[in-house]
Short mmCIF file of C-alpha atoms (C1' of nucleotides) in Angstrom, two decimals:
data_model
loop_
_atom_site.label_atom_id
_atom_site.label_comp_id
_atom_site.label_asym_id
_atom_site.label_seq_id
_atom_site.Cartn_x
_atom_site.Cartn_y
_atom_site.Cartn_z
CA UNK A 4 -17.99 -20.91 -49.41
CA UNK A 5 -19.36 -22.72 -52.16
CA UNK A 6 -23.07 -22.02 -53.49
CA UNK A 7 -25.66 -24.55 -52.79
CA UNK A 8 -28.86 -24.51 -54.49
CA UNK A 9 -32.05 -26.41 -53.59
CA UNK A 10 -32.66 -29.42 -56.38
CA UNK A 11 -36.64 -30.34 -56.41
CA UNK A 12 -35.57 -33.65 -57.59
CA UNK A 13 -33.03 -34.91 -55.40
CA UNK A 14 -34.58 -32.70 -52.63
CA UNK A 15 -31.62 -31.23 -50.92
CA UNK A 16 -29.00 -28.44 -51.64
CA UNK A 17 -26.30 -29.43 -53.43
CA UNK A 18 -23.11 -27.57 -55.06
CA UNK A 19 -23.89 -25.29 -57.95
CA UNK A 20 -21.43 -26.91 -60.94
CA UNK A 21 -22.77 -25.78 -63.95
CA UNK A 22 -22.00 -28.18 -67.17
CA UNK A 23 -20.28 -25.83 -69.40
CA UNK A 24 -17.78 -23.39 -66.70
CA UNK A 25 -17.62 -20.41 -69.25
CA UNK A 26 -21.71 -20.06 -69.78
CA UNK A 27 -24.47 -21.21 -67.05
CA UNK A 28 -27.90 -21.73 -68.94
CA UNK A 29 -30.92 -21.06 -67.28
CA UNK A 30 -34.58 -21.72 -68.62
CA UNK A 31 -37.50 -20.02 -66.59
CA UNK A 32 -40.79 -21.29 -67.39
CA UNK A 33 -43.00 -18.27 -68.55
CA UNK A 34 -46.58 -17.46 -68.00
CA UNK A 35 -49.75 -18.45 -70.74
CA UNK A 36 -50.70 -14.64 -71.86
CA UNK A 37 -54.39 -14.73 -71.90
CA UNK A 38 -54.67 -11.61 -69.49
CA UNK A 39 -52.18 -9.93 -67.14
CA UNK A 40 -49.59 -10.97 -64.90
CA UNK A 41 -50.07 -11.27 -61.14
CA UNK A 42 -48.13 -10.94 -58.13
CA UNK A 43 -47.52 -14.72 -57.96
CA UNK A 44 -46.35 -13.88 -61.16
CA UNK A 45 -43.42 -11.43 -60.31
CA UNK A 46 -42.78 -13.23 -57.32
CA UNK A 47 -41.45 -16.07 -60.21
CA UNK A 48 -39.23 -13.64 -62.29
CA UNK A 49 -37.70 -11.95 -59.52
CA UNK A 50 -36.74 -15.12 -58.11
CA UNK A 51 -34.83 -16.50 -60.69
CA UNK A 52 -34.24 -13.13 -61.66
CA UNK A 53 -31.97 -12.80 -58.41
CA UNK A 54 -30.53 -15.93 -58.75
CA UNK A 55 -29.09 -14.94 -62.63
CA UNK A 56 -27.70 -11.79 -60.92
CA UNK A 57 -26.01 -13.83 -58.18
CA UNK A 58 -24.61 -16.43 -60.92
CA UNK A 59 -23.14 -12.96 -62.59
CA UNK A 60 -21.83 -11.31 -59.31
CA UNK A 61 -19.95 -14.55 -59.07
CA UNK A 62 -18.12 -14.59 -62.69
CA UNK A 63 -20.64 -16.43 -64.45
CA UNK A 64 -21.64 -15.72 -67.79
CA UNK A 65 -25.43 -16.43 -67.75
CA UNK A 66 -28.03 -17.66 -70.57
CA UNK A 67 -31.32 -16.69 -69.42
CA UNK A 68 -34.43 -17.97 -70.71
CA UNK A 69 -38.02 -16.61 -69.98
CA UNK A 70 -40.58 -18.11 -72.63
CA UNK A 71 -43.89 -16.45 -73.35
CA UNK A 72 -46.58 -19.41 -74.29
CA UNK A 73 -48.90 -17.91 -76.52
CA UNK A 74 -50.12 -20.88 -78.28
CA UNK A 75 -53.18 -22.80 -75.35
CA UNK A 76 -56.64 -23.09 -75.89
CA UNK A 77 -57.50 -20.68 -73.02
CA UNK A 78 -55.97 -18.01 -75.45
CA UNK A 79 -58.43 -19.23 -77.89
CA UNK A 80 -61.42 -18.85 -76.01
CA UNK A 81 -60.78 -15.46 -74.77
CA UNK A 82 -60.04 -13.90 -77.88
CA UNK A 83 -62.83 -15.44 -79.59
CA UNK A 84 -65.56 -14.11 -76.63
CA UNK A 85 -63.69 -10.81 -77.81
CA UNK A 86 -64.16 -11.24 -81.32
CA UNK A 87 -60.33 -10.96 -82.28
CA UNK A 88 -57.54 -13.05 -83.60
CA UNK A 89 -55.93 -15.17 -80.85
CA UNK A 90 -52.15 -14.26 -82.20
CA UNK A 91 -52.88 -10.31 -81.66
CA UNK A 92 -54.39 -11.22 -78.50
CA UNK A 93 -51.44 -12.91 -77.24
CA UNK A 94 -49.20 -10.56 -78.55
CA UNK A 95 -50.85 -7.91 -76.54
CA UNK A 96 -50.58 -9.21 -73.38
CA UNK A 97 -47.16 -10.56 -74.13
CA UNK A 98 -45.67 -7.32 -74.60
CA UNK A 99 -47.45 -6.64 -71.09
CA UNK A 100 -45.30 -9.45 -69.53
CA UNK A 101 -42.47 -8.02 -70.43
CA UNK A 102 -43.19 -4.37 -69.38
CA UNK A 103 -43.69 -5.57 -65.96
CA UNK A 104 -40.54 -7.72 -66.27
CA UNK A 105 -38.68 -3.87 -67.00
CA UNK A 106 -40.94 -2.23 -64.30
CA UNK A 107 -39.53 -4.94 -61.71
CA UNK A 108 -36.29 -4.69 -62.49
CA UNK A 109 -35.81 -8.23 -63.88
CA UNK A 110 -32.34 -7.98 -66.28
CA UNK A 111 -33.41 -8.45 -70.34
CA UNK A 112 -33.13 -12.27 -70.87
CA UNK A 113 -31.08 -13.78 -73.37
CA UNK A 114 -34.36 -14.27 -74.98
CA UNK A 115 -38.11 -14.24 -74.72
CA UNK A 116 -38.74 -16.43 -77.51
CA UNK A 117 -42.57 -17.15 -78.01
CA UNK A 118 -43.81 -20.76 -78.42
CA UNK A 119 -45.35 -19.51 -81.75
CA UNK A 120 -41.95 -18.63 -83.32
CA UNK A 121 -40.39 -22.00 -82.43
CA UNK A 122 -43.24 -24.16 -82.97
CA UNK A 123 -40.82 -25.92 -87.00
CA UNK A 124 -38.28 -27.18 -83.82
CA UNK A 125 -40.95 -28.52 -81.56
CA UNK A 126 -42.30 -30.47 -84.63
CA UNK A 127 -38.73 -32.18 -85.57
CA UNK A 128 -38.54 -33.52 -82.09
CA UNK A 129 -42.20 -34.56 -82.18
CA UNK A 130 -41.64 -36.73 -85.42
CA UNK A 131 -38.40 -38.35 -84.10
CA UNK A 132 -40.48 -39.35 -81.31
CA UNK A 133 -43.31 -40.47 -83.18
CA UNK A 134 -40.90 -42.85 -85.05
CA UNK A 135 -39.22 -44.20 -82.59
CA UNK A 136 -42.60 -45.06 -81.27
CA UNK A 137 -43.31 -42.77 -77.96
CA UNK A 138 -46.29 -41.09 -79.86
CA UNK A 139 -49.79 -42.57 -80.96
CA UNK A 140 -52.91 -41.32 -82.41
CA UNK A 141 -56.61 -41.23 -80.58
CA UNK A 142 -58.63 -39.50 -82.94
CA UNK A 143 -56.59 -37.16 -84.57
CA UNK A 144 -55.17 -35.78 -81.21
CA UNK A 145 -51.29 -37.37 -80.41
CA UNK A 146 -50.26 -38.41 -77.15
CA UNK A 147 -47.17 -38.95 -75.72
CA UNK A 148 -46.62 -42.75 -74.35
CA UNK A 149 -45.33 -41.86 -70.54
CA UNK A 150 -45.20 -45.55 -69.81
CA UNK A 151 -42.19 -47.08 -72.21
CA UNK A 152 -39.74 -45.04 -69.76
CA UNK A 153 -41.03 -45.66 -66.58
CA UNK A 154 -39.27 -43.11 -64.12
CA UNK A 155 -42.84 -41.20 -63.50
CA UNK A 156 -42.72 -39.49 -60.67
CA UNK A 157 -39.13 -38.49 -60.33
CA UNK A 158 -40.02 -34.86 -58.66
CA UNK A 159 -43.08 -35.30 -56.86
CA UNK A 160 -41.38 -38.44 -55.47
CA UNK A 161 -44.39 -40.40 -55.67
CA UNK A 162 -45.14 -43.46 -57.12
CA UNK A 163 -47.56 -42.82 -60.18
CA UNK A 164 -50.62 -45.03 -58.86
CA UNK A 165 -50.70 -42.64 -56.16
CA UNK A 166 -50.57 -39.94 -58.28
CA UNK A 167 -53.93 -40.53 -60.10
CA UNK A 168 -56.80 -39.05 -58.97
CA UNK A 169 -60.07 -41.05 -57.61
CA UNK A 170 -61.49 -41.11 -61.18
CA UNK A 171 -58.36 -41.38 -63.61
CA UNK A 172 -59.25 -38.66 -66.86
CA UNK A 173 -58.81 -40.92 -70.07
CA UNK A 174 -59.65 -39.87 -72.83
CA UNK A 175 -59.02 -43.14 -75.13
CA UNK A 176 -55.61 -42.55 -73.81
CA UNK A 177 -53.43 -45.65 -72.93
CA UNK A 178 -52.27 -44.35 -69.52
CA UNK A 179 -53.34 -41.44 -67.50
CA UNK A 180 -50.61 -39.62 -67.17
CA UNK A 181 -50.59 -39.97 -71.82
CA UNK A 182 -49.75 -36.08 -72.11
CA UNK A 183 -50.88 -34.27 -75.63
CA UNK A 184 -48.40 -33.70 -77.67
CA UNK A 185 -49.94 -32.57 -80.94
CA UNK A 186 -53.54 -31.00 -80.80
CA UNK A 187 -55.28 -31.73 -83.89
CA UNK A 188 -56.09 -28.53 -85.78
CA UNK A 189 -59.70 -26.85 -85.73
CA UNK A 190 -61.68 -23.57 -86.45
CA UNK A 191 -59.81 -20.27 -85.00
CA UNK A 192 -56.59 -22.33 -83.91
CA UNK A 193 -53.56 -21.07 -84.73
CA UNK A 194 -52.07 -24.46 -86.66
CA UNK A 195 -48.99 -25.65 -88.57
CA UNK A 196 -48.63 -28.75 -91.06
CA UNK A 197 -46.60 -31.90 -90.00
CA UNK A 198 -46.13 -35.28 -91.15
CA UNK A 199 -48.91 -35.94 -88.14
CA UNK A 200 -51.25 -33.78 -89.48
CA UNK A 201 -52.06 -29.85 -89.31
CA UNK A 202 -52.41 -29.10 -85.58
CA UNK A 203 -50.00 -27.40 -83.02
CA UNK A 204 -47.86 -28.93 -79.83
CA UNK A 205 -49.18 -29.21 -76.86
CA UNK A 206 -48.11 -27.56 -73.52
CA UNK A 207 -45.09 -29.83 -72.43
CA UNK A 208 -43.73 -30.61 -75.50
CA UNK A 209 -43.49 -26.27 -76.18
CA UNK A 210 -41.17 -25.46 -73.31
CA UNK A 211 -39.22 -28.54 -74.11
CA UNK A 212 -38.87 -27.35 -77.32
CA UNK A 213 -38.36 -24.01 -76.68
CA UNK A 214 -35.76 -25.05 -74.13
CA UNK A 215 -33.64 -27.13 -76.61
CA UNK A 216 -33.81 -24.98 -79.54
CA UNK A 217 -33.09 -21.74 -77.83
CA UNK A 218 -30.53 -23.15 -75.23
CA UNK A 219 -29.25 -26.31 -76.06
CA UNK A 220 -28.80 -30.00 -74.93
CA UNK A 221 -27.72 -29.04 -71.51
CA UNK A 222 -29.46 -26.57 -69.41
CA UNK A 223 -28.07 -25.75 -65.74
CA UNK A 224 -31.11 -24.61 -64.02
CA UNK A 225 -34.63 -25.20 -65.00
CA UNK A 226 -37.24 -22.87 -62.43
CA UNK A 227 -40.87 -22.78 -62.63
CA UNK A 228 -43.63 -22.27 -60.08
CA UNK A 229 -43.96 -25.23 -57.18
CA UNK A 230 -47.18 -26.36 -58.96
CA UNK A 231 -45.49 -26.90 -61.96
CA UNK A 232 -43.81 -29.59 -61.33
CA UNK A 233 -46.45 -31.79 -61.66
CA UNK A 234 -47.57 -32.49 -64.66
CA UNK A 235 -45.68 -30.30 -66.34
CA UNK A 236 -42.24 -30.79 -65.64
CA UNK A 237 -42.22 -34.26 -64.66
CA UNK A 238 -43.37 -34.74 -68.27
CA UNK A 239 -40.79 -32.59 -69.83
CA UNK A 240 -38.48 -34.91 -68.27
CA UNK A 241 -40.13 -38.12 -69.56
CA UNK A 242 -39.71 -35.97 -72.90
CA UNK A 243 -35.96 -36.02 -72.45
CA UNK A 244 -35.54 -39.42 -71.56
CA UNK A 245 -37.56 -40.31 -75.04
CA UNK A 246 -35.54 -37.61 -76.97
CA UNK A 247 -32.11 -37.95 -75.80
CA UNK A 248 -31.95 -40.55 -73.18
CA UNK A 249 -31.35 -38.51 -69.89
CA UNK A 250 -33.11 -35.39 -68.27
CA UNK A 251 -30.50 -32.73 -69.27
CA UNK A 252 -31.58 -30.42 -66.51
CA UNK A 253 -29.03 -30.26 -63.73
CA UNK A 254 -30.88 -28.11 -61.10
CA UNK A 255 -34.54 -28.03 -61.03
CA UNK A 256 -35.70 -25.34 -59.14
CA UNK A 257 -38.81 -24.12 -58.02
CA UNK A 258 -40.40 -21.21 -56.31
CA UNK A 259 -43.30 -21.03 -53.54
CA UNK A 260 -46.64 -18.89 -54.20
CA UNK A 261 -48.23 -15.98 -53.03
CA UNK A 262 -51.30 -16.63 -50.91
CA UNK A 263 -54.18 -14.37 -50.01
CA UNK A 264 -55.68 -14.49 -46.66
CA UNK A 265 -53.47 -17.91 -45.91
CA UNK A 266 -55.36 -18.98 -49.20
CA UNK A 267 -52.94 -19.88 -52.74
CA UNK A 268 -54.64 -17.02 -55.05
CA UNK A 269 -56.59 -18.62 -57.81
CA UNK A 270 -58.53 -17.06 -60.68
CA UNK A 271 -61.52 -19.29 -59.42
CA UNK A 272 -61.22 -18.30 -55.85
CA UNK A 273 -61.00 -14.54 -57.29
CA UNK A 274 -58.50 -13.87 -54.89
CA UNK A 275 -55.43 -13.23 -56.94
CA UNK A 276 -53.86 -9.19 -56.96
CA UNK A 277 -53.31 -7.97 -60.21
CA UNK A 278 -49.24 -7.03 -60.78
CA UNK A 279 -50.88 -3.68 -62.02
CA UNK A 280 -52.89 -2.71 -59.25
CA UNK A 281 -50.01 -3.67 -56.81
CA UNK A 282 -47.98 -0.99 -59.27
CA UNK A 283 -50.65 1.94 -58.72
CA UNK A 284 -49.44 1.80 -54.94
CA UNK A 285 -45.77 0.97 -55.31
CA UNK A 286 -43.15 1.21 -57.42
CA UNK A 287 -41.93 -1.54 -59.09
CA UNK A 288 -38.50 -1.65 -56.81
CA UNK A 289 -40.48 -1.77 -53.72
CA UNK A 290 -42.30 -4.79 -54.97
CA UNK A 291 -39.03 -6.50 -55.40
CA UNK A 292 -37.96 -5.88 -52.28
CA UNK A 293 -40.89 -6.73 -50.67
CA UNK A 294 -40.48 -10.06 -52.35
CA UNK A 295 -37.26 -10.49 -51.68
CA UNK A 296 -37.97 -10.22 -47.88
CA UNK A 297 -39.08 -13.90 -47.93
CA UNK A 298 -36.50 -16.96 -49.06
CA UNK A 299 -37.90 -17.97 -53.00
CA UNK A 300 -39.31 -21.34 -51.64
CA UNK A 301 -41.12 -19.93 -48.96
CA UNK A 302 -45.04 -19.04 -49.06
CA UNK A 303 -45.74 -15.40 -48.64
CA UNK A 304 -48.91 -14.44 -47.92
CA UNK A 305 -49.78 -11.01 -49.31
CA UNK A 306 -49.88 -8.24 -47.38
CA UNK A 307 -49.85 -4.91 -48.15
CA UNK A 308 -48.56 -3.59 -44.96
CA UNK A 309 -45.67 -5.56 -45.34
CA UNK A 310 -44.79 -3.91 -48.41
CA UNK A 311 -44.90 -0.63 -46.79
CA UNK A 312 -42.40 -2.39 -44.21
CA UNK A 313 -40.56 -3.11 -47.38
CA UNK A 314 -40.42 0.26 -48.06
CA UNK A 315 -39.03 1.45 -44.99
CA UNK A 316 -36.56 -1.00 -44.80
CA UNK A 317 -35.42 -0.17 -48.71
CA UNK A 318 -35.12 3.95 -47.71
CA UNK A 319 -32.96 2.95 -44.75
CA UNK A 320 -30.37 1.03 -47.42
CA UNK A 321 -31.15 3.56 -50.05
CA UNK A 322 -30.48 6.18 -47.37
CA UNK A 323 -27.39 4.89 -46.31
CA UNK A 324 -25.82 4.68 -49.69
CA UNK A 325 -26.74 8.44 -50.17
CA UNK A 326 -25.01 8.86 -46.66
CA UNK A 327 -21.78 7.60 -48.07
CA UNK A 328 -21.26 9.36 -51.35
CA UNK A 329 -22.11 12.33 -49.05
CA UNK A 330 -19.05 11.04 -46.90
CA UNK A 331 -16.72 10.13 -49.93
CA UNK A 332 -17.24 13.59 -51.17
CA UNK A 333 -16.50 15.69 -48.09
CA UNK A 334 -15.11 13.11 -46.05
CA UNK A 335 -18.00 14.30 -43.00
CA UNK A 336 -17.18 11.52 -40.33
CA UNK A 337 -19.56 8.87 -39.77
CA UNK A 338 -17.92 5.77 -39.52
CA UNK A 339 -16.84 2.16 -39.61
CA UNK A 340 -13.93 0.26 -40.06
CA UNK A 341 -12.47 -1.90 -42.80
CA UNK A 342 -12.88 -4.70 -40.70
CA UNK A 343 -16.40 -4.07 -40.37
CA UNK A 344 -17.06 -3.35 -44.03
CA UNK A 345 -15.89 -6.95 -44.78
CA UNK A 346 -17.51 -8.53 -42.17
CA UNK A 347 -20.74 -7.61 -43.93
CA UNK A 348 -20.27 -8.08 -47.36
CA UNK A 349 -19.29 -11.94 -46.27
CA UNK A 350 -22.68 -12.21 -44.42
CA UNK A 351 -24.34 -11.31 -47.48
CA UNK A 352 -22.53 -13.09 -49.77
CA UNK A 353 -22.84 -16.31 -47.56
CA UNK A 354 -26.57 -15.57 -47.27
CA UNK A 355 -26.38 -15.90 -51.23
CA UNK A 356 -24.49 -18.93 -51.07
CA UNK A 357 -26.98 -20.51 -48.91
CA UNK A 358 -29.85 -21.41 -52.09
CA UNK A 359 -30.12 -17.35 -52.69
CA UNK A 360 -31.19 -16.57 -48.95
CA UNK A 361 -31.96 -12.88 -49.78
CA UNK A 362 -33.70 -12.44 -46.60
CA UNK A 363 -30.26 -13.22 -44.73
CA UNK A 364 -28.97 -10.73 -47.23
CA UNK A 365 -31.10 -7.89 -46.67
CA UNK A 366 -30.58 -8.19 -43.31
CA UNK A 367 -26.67 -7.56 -43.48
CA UNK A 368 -27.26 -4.94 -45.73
CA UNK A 369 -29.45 -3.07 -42.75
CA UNK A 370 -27.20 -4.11 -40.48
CA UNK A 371 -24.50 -2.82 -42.41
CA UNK A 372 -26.42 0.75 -42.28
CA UNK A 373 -27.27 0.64 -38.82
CA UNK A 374 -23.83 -0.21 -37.84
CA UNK A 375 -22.48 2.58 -39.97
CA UNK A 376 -24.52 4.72 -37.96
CA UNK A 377 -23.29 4.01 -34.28
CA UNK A 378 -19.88 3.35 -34.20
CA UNK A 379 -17.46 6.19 -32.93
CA UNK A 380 -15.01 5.65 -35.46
CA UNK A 381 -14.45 8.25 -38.18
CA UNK A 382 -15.10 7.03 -41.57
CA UNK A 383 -12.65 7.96 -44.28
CA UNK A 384 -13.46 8.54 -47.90
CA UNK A 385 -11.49 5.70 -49.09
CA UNK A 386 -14.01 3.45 -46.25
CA UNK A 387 -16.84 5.18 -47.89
CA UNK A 388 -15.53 4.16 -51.38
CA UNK A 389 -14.94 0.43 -49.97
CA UNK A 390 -18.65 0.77 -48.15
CA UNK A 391 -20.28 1.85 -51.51
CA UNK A 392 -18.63 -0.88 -53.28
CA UNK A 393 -20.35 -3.26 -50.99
CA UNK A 394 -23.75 -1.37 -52.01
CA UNK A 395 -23.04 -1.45 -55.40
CA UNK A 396 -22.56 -5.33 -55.49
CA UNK A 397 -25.49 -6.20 -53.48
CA UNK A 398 -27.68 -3.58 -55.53
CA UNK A 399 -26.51 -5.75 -58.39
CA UNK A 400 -27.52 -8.58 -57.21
CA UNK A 401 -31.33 -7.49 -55.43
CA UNK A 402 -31.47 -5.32 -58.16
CA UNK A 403 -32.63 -2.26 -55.70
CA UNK A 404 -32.60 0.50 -57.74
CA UNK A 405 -32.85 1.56 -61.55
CA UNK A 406 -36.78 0.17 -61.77
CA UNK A 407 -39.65 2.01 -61.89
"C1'" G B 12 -55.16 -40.93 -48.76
"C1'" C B 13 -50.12 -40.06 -51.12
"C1'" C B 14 -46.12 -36.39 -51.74
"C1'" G B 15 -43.62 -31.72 -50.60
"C1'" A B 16 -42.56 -27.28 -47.69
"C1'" G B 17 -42.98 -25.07 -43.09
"C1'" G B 18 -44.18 -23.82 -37.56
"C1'" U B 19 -38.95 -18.31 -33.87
"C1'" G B 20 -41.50 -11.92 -29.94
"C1'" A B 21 -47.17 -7.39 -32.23
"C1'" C B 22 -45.40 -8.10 -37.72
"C1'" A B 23 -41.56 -9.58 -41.21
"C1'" G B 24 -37.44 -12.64 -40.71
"C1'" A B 25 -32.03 -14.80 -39.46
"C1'" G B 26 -29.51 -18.47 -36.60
"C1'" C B 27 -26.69 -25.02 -39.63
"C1'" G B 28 -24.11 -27.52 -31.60
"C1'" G B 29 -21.73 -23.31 -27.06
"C1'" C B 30 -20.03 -16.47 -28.65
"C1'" C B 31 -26.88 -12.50 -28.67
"C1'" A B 32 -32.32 -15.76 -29.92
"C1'" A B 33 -29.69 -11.26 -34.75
"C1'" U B 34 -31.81 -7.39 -37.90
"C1'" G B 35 -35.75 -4.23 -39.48
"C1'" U B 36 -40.62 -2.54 -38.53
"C1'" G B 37 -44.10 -1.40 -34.64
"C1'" A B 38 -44.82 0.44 -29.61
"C1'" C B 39 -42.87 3.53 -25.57
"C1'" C B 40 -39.50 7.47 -23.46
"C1'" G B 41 -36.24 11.39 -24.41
"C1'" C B 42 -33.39 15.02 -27.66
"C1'" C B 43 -34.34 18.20 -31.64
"C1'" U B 44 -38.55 21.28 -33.51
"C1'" G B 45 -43.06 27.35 -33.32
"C1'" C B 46 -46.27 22.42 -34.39
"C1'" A B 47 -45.82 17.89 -37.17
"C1'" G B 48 -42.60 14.81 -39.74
"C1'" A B 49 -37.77 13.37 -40.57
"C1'" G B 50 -33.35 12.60 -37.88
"C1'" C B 51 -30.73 11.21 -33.41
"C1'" G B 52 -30.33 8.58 -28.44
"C1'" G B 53 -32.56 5.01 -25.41
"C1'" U B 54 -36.36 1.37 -23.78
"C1'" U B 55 -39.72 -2.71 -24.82
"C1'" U B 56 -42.87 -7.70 -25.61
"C1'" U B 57 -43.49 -14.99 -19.98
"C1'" G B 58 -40.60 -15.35 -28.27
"C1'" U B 59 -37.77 -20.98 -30.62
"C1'" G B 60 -45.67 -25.63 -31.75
"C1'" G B 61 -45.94 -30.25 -27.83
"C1'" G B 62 -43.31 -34.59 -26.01
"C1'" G B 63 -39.18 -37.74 -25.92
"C1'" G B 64 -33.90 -38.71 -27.22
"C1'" U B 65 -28.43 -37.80 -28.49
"C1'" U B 66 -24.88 -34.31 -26.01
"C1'" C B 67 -20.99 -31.50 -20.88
"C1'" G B 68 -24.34 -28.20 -23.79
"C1'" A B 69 -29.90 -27.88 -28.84
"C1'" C B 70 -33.51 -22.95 -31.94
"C1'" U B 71 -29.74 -25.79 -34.24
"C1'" C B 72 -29.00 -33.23 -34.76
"C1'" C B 73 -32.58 -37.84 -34.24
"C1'" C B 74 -37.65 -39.87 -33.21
"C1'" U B 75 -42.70 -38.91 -32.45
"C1'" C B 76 -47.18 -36.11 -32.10
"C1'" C B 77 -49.99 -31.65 -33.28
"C1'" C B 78 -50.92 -27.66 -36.59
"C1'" U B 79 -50.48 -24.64 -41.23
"C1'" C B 80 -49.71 -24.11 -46.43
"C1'" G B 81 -49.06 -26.28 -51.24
"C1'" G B 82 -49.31 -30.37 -55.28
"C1'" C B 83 -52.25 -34.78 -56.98
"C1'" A B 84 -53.59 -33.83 -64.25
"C1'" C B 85 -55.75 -25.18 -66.05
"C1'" C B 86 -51.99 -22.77 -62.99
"C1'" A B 87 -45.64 -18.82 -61.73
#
RNA sequence: GCCGAGGUGACAGAGCGGCCAAUGUGACCGCCUGCAGAGCGGUUUUGUGGGGGUUCGACUCCCUCCCUCGGCACCA
């Protein structure tokens, strides 16, 4: 069985190929470190975390790309209520990030490269644009020009006038959907000289940047959080187009959110669960496996009962696999057969295959366990070795232990 | 309004045309135990949102209606 993966632009599952067979790149947009993560937050990483794991269980050699954006004006205003530099600010809670990226077991990208340290690439792409005419000036500030491309709308499949809003935002802008691409410099902001003045990128032209520079002119699977697709990736595809005449993205992939009480968790509905707090209760493996309960692209409304659940549910696979290195030691019977062995590994692998079902996955897995437990056969050590094997390559991929 | 994703037992969550509506949790009953827990064995909920259609046969395909969640310019 082939794997399939869910394409937000096309809207339907379609073959993984990557573009280059020896190396599959993948670029995960990361979060705006102003303050710390959240569990809609993990829920992202983990995701595409799972899916990088799955891409190496199945011989792939994977690129993975998390940014850190530590260059937005919300940065700026928090660090100057606090009376300190915006870079040490976002430098703090970036290093944050990526302790809760170890605590949840996410593997070390191939990089975490801030916007900050690639901001020289972002402004060669920005210039080449601005010649070629996709960039103009309204008072000092530089805005992309969305409308020479057409193509708008390619993955919220709308058409743009329905896109706009009752009262369209403008700004002196040509078109609404104009996206800043180089913020004019000013007092406390973090700037850099360029033939368009001193200033900095703005937020779609960063991860496009980032994206190119870091990975190259073909990236396999772009993922991001459902709501960004709109504005933000739609315009980093309008970017593409301008810069090199196609979207170079060949699976764009995104994840549902975390709700609250049926509600999306919001900073201004106050309703969001700090990824720390969550970590006071449970470890970080539990978290992941509570997350990995639900399909990527489904909602999942917090809960933490359920994570308890989760917990149960992970002691009875963790349990087993203790079980059977018990068994392959002294050979104690408690048994399956081959037959049986195999039968569940291809359940979970063709859970995989079917756009990373995990929850199919974890389900063989405790079926697997609770199978081991009932049938009458004895189980040899060289089943338990062939059992643990199984464990071993669907711990790789859920990442189930080695956090915390 | 426009677009997207969904609606399966108490909860989570599979099923991709017949092989079981899976699996786990919960609840209940036993065994075990000085008690409890864990473990083991067993039992359990009028469960597929409504209505049409296709089919010998639909949770599964098609149409339609209802409902929920999300996006519509901060957002993972």
């Amino acid at each position: 069985m082939a794997l399939e993966i869910f394409d937000s632009k096309t809207g339907t599952l379609r073959e993984f190929r990557p573009a280059d067979p020896e190396i599959v790149r993948m670029y995960v947009c990361g979060p705006t470190v102003y303050t710390d993560a959240h569990i809609g937050h993990a829920r992202s990483y983990v995701s595409f975390d799972v899916m990088r794991r799955y891409l190496e269980l199945r011989g792939h050699r994977v690129r993975m790309v998390i940014n850190i954006t530590d260059l937005d004006d919300v940065i700026d205003q928090k660090a100057a209520r606090l009376g300190e530099k915006p870079e040490v600010l976002a430098a703090r809670y970036g290093e944050r990030f990526l302790e809760d990226l170890r605590t949840l077991n996410v593997r070390p990208s191939y990089a975490n490269p801030r916007v900050s340290e690639n901001v020289p690439a972002m402004i060669g792409i920005i210039e080449k644009l601005n010649e070629e005419g996709y960039v103009y000036e309204v008072d000092g500030n530089h805005y992309f020009r969305t409308t020479l491309l057409g193509g708008y709308g390619q993955l919220t499949h709308e058409r743009p006038e329905d896109l706009l809003a009752d009262e369209p935002i403008m700004e002196g802008r040509e078109n609404p959907f104009d996206f800043l691409i180089w913020k004019k410099s000013k007092e406390g902001m973090v700037s850099w000289d360029s033939s368009l003045g001193a200033g900095r990128p703005g937020w779609h032209i960063q991860c496009y940047g980032i994206m190119r520079g870091v990975l190259g002119d073909s990236i396999d699977i772009h993922g991001g959080g459902e709501d960004l697709k709109f504005p933000h990736h739609e315009s980093n595809i309008l970017i593409s187009l301008a810069h090199k005449g196609k979207d170079a993205i060949g699976y764009h992939v995104h994840n549902g959110f975390m709700t609250r009480g049926k509600e999306k968790m919001s900073k201004s509905l106050g309703n969001f669960v700090p990824l720390r707090d969550v970590f006071e209760r449970f470890g970080g493996s539990v978290v992941r496996f509570y997350l990995l309960r639900s399909h990527y692209r489904e909602t999942i409304d917090y809960d933490e009962d359920d994570i308890e659940k989760a917990q149960q549910d992970l002691d009875l696979i963790l349990g087993f696999e203790k079980d059977l290195k018990e068994v392959e030691k002294d050979g104690k019977p408690r048994g399956f057969v081959e037959e049986e062995i195999a039968r569940h590994r291809k359940t979970f692998m063709d859970s995989m295959d079917n756009d990373f079902d995990t929850p199919g996955a974890i389900t063989a897995l405790l079926d697997f366990a609770g199978c081991a437990k009932t049938s009458p056969d004895d189980l040899r050590t060289t089943e338990a070795r062939l059992a643990l094997g199984v464990l071993s390559e669907a711990d790789s991929v859920l990442g189930l232990t080695g956090a915390d």
